[in-house]
Coordinates of C-alpha atoms and ligand atoms in Angstrom, one line a residue:
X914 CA 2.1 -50.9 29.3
X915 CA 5.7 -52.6 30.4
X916 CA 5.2 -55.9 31.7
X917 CA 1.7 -56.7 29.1
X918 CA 1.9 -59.3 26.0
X919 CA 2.3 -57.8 22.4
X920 CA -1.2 -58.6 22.1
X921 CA -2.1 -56.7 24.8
X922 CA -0.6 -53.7 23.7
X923 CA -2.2 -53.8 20.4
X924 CA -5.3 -53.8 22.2
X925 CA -4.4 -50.9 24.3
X926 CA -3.4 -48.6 21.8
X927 CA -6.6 -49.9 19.4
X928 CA -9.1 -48.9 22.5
X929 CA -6.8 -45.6 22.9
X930 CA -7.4 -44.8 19.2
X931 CA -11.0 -45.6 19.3
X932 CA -11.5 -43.3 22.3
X933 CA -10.3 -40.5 20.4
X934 CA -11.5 -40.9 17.0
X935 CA -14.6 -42.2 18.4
X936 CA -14.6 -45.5 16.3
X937 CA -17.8 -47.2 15.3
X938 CA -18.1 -49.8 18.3
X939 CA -18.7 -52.5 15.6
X940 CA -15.7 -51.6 13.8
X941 CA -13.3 -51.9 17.1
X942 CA -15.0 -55.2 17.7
X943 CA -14.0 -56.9 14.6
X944 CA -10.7 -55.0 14.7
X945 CA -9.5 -56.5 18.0
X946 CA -9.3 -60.1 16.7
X947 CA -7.2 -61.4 13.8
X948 CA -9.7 -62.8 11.2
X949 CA -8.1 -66.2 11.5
X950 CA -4.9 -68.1 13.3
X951 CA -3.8 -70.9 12.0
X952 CA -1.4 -73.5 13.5
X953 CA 0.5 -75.9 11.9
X954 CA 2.2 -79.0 13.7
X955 CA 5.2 -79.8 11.3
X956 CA 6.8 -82.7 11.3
X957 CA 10.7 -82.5 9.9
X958 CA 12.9 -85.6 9.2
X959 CA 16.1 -84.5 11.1
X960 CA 19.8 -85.4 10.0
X961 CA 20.1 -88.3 12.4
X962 CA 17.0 -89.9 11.1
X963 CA 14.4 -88.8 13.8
X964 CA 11.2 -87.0 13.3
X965 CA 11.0 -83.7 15.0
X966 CA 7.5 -81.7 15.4
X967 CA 7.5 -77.9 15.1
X968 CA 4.7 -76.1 15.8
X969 CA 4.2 -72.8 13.4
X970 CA 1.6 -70.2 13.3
X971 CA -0.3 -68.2 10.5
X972 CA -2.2 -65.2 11.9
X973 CA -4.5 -62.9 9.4
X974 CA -5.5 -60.1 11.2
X975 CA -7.6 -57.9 8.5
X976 CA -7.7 -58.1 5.0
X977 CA -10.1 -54.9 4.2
X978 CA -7.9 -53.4 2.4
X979 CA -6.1 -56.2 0.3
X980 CA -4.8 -59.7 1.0
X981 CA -3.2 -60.1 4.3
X982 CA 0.5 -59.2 4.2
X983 CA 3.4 -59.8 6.9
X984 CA 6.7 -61.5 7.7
X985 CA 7.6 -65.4 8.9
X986 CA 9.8 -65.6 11.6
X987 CA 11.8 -68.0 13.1
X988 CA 12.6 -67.8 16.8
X989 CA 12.6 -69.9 20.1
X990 CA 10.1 -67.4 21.6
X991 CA 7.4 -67.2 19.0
X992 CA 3.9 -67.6 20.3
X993 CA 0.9 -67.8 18.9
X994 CA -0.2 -64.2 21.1
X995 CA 3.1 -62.9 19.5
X996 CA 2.2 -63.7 15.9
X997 CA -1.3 -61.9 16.4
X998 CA -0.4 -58.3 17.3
X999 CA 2.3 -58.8 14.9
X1000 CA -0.5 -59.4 12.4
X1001 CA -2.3 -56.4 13.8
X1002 CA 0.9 -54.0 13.4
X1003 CA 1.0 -55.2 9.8
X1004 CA -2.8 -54.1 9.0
X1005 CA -1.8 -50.5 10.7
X1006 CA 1.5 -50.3 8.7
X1007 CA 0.2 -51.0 5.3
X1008 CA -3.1 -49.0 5.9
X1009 CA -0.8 -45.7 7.1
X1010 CA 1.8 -46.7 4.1
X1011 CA -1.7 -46.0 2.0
X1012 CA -1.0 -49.8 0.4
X1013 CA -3.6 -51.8 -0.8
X1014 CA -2.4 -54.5 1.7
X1015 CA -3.9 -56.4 4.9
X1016 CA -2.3 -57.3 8.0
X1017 CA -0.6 -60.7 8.3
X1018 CA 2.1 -62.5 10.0
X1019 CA 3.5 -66.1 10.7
X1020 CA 6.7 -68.2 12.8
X1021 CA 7.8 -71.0 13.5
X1022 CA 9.3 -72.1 17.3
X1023 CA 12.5 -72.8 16.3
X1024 CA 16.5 -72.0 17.3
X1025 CA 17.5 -71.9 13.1
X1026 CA 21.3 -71.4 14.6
X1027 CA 20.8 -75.5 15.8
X1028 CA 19.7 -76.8 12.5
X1029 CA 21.6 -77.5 9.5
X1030 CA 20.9 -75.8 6.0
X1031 CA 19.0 -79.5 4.8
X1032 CA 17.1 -79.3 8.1
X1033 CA 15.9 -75.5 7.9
X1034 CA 15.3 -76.6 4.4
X1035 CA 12.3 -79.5 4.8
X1036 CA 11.1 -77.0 8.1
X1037 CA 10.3 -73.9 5.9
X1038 CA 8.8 -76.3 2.8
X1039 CA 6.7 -78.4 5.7
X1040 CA 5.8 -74.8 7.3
X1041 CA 4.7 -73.4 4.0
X1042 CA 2.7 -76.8 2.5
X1043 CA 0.9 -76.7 5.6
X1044 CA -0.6 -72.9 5.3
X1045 CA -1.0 -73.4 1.7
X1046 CA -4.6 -73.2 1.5
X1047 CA -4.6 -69.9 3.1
X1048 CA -1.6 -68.4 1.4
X1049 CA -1.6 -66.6 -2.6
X1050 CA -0.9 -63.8 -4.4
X1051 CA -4.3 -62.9 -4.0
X1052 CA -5.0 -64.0 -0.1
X1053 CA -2.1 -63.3 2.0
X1054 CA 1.3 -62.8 0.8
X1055 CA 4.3 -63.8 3.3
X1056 CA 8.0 -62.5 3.4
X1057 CA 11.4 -62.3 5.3
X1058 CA 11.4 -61.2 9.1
X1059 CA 13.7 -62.3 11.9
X1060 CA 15.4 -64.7 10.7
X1061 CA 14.4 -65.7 7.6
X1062 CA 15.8 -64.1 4.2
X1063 CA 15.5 -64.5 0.5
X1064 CA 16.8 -68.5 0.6
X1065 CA 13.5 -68.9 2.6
X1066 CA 11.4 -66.7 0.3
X1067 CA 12.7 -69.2 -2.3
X1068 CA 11.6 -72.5 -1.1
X1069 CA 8.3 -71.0 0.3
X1070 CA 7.7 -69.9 -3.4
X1071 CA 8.8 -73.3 -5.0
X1072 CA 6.7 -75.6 -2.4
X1073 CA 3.4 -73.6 -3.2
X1074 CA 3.8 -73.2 -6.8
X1075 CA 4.6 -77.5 -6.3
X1076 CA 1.6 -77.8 -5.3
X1077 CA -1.1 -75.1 -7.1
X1078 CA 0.8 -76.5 -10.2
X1079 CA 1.7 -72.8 -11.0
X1080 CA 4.8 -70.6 -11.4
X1081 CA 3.8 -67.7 -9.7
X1082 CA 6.2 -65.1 -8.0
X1083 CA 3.8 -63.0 -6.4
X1084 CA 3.0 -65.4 -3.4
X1085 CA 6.0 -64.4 -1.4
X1086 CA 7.9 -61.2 -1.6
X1087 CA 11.4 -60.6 -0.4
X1088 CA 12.2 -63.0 -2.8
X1089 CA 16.4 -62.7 -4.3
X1090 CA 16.1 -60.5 -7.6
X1091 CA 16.9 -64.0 -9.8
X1092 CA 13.8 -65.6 -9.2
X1093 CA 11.3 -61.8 -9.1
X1094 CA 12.6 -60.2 -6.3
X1095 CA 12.8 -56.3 -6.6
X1096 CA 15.8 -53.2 -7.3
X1097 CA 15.9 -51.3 -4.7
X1098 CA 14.4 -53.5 -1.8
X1099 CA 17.7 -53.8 0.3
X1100 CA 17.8 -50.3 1.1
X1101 CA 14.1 -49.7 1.1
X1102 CA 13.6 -49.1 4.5
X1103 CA 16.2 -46.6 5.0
X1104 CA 15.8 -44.9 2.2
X1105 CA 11.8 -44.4 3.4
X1106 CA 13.0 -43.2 6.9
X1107 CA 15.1 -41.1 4.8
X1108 CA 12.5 -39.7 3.4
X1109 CA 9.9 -39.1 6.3
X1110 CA 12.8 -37.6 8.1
X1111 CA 13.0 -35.0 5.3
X1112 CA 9.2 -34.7 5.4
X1113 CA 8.8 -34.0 8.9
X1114 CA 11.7 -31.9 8.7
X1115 CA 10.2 -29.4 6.6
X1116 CA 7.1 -29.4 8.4
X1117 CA 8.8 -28.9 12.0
X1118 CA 11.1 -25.9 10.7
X1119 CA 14.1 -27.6 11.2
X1120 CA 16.7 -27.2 8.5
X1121 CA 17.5 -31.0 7.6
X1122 CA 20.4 -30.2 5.4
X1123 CA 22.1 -28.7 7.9
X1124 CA 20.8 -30.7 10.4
X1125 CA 23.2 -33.3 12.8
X1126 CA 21.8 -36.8 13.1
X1127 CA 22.6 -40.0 15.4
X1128 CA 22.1 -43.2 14.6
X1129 CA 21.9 -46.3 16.8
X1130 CA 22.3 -49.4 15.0
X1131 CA 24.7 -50.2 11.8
X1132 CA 22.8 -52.9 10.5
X1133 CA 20.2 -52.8 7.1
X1134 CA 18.2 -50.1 8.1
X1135 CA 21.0 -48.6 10.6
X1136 CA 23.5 -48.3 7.3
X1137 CA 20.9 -47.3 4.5
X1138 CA 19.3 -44.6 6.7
X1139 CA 22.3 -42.7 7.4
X1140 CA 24.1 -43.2 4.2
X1141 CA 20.7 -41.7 3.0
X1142 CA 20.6 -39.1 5.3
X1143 CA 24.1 -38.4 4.2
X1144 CA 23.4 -38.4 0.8
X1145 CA 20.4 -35.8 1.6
X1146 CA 23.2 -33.4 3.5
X1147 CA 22.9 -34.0 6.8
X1148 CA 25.7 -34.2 9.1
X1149 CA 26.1 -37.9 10.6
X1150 CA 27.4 -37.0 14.4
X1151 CA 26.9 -40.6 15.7
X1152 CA 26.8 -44.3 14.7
X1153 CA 26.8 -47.4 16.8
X1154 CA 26.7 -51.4 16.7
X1155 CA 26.1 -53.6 19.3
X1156 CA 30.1 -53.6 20.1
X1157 CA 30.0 -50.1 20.7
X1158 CA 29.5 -47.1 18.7
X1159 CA 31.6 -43.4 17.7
X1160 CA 30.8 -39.5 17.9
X1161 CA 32.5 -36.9 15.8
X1162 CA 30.4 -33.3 16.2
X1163 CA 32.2 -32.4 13.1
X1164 CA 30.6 -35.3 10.9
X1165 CA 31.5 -39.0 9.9
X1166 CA 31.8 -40.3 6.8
X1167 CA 29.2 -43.5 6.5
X1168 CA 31.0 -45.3 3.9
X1169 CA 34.6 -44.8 5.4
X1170 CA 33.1 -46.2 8.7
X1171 CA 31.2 -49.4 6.5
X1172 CA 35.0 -49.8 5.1
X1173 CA 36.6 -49.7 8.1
X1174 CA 34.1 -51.8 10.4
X1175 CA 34.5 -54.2 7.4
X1176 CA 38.3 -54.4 7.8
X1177 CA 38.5 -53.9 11.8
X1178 CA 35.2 -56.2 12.7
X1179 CA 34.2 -52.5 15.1
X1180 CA 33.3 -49.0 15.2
X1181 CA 35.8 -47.7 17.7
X1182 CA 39.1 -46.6 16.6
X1183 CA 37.4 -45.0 13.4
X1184 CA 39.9 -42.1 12.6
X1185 CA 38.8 -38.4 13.9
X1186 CA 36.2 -40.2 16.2
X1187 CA 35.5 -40.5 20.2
X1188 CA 34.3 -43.7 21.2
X1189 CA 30.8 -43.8 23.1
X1190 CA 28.1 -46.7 24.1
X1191 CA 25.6 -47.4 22.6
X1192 CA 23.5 -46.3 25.4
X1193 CA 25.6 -42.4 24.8
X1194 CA 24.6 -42.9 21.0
X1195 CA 21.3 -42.1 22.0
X1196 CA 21.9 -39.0 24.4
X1197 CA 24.6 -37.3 21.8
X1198 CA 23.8 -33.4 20.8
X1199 CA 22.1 -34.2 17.9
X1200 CA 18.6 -32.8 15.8
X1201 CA 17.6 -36.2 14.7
X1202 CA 18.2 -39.3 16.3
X1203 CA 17.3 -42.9 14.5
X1204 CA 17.3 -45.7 17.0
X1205 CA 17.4 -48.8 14.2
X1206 CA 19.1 -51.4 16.2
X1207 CA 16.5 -53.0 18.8
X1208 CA 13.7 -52.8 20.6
X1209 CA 13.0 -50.7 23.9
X1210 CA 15.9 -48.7 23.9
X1211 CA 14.5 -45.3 24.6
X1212 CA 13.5 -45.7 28.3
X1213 CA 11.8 -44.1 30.9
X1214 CA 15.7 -44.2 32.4
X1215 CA 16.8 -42.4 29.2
X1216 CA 14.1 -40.2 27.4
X1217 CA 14.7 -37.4 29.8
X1218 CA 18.6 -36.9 28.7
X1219 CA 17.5 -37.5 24.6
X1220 CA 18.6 -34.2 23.0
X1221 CA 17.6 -34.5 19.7
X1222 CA 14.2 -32.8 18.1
X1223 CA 13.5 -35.1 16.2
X1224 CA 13.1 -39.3 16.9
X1225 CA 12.6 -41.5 13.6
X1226 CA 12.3 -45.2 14.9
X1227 CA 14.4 -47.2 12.1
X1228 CA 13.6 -50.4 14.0
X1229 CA 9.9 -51.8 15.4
X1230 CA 9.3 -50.5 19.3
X1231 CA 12.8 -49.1 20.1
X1232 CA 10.7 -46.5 22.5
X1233 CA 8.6 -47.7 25.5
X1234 CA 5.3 -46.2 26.0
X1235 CA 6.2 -44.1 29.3
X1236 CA 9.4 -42.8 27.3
X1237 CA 6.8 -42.1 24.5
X1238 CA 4.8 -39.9 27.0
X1239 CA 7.9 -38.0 28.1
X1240 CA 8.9 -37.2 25.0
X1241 CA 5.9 -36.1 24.3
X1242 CA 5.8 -33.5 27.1
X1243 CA 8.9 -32.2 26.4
X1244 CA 8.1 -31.4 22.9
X1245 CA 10.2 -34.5 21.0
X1246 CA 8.5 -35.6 18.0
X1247 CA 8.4 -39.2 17.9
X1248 CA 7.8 -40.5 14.3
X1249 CA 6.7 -44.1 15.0
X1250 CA 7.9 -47.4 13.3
X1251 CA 4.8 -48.3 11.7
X1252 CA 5.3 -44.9 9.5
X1253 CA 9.1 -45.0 9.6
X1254 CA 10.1 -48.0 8.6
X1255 CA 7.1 -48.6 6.3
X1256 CA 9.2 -48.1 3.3
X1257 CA 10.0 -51.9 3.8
X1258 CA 6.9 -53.2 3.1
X1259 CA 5.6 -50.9 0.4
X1260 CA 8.7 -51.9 -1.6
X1261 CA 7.4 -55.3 -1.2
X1262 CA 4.2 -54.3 -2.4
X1263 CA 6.0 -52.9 -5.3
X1264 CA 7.8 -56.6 -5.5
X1265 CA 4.3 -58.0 -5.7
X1266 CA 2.9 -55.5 -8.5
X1267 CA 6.0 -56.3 -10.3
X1268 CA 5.4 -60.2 -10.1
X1269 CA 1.9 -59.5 -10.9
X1270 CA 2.1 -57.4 -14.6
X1271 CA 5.6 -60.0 -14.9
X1272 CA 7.5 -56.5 -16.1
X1273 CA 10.3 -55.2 -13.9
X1274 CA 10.9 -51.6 -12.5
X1275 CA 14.3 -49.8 -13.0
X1276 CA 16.2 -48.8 -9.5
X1277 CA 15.2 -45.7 -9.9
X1278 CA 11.8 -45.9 -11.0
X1279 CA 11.7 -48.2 -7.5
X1280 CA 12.9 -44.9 -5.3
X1281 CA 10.7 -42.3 -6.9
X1282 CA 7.5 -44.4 -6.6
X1283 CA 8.9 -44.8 -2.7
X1284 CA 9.3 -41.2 -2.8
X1285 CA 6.0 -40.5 -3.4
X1286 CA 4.2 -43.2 -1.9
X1287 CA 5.9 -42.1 1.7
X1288 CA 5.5 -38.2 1.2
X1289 CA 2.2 -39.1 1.0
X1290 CA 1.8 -41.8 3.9
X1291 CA 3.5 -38.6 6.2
X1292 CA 1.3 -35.7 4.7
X1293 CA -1.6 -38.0 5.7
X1294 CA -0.4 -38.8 9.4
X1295 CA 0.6 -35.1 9.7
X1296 CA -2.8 -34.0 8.6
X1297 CA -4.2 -36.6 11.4
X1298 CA -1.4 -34.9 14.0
X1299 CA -2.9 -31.4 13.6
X1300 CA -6.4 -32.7 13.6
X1301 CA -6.5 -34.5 16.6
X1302 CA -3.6 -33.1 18.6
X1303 CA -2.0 -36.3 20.0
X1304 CA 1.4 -38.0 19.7
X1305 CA 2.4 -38.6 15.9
X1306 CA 2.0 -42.2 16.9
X1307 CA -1.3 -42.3 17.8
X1308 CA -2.2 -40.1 14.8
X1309 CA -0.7 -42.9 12.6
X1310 CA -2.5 -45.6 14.0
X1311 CA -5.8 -43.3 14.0
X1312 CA -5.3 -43.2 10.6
X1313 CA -4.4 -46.1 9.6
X1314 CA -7.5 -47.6 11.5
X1315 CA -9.6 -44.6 9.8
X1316 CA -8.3 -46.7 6.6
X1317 CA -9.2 -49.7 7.3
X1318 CA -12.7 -49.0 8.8
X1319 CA -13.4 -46.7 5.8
X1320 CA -12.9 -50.4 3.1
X1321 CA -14.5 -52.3 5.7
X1322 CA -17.8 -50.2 5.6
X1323 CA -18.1 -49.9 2.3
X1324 CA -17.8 -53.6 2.1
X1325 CA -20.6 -54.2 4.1
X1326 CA -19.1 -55.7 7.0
X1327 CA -20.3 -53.6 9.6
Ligands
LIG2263 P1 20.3 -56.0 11.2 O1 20.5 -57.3 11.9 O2 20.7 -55.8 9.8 O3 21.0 -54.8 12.1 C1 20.8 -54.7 13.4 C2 22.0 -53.8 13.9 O4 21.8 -53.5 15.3 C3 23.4 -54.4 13.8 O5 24.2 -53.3 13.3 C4 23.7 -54.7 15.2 O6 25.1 -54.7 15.4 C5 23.0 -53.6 15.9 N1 22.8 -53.8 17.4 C6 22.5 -54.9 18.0 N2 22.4 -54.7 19.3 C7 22.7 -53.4 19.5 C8 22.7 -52.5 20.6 N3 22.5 -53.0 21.8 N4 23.1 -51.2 20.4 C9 23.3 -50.8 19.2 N5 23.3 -51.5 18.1 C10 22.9 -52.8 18.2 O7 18.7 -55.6 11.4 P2 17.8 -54.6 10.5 O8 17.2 -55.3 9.4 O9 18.6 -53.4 10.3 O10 16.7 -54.3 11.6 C11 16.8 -53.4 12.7 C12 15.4 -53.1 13.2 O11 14.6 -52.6 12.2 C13 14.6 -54.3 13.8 O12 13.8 -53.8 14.8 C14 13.8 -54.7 12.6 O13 12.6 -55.4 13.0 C15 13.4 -53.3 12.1 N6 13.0 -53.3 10.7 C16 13.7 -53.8 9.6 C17 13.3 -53.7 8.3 C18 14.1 -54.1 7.2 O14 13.7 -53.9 6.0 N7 15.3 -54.6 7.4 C19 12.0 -53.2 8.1 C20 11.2 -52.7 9.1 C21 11.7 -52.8 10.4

């Protein structure tokens, strides 16, 4: 599949799934196109004084389930094909999370690092005016992705509540905790591939308390994951940033290394620890390895010296699909993004029940309804595993698709 468009490979790996599970041709039909696209040409009053034009996109791949739900980005190489398998991914993710949630995504073709704050500013209230009609709590409900954060979720939130002459949180999630954002989002995706991790754990026979664990990537999920992890009693072996990462077989103390990376600006030179590449993170003596840093980083090139028994992908795609295969066939269980590092999204739709009953969730209420709500999403996709006997990925997507076609028959679309 190297070499095709995202769009493309959502395709592929829909048609895969419907081989298998023997979809309802009708179903895979409607499935393979987003219900709508929108694009937006907004125009943005620069600092000099000149009008600039940016085009933006709003795809809504399937909203069976609930209103659509998915990210904004803002990125140079966003394209329209981009923004609809990115919708598609979204209507898998919430469907396997078992959230009541479509699929859903947006971007903008931008470089935010060349625009000033006042710029990005009248770009993301233009962007968000102009999908207005298609946007709610009730319709599709956007939030951060790359490059966009909670100053974004704010002016998104202001400009559409402007304009429906509302004050209503629930339209955006990601939102900073002042203005409805919720405890506990931060970490929320860690602490879910915490959680799977423990899950599939148990079901694989491997001991996860005593079990030695590498991570690739320091960032929000990177950090969160293996403090988790830590915090669960595993042994952290190996960590890494895009400087460079370390390895200590006898265990590394996350929150020494966040405290020293802090101070130092780097990994390497952490006391007690041998200095590796990122590329050696992934290769260490380990039983669960967490790439969480970037995508295709588990190779054809690669997957044959991965030692681990375990692969939890932290971050979205960090595996290609010939590594997936190889993996595969030398016994690797591959837990896939769209299960992994759902525990993102279904905090968000925790955000957005929160918004919606205006009453506000303790931390730790947050983490056990995460708890439960991702024990469940991997008993399901482990049930799906032994039932069909494919790669846990596919098994995800085959349910999540099982999901979606289940709401969409019972609505009477097909
Ligand atoms: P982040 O920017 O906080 O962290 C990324 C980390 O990767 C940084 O530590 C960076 O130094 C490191 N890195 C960059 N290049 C590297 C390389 N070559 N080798 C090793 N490390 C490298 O980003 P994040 O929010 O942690 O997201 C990471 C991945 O997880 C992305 O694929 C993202 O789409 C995905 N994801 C994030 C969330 C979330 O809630 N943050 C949810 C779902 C998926």
């Amino acid at each position: 599949m190297e070499g095709r468009t995202p769009y493309q490979m959502a395709l592929e790996q829909l048609n895969k799934c419907a081989k298998i599970m023997k979809l309802d041709p009708n179903v895979h039909e409607m499935l393979k196109y987003p219900k709508r696209v929108l694009t937006v040409n907004v125009p943005v009053r620069m600092d000099d004084g000149r009008i600039k034009v940016f085009t933006g996109y709003r795809s809504q791949h399937n909203d069976a389930l609930g209103p659509f739900k998915g990210g904004v980005r803002y990125h140079p190489n966003v394209s329209v094909e981009e923004v609809m398998a990115l919708s598609i991914w979204m209507t898998w993710k919430c469907s396997v999370a078992g959230i009541p949630l479509g699929g859903g995504k947006g971007g903008i073709i931008c470089d935010p690092k060349k625009l000033s704050p006042g710029e990005l500013e009248r770009l993301s209230r233009g962007y968000f005016a102009a999908i207005r009609n298609i946007v709610g709590p009730d319709m599709d409900i956007p939030a951060p992705d790359v490059n966009t954060g909670g100053r974004e979720m704010a002016w998104f939130l202001d400009e559409y509540n402007k304009y429906k002459g509302c004050n209503n949180p629930g339209v955006v999630t990601g939102k900073p905790l002042e203005i409805g954002g919720s405890l506990g989002r931060t970490e929320a995706t860690g602490r879910g591939l915490s959680i799977v991790a423990r899950e599939a754990a148990r079901r694989l026979g491997i001991d996860f308390k005593k079990s030695d664990v590498a991570v690739q990537g320091f960032g929000n999920v990177g950090y969160y994951s293996a403090k988790f992890m830590q915090e669960f009693g595993c042994r952290i072996v190996a960590l890494s940033d895009s400087k460079g990462g370390v390895y200590n077989p006898n265990g590394i103390d996350v929150e020494a290394l966040l405290a020293y990376k802090q101070k130092s600006g780097k990994l390497s030179g952490f006391p007690g620890s041998k200095e590796v590449t990122n590329e050696e993170v992934l290769e260490v003596p380990c039983d669960i390895l967490i790439p969480a840093a970037l995508e295709n980083q588990i190779t054809k090139e690669n997957a044959g010296r991965v030692k681990a028994r375990l692969v939890l992908e932290g971050a979205n795609g960090p595996t290609t699909p010939e590594a997936d295969e190889m993996l595969f066939k030398r016994g690797i269980v591959v837990i896939p993004d769209i299960l992994a590092n759902a525990g993102g999204v279904s905090t968000s739709y925790f955000e957005w029940v929160q918004n919606g009953q205006n009453y506000y969730w303790t931390y730790d209420e947050v983490l056990q309804k995460l708890d439960k709500l991702m024990t469940a999403a991997f008993a399901n996709v482990w049930e799906s595993y032994k039932k069909y006997n494919v790669e846990m990925r596919m098994a995800a997507y085959i349910c999540a698709i099982e999901r979606v076609t289940a709401a969409m028959k019972v609505k009477g679309w097909c």
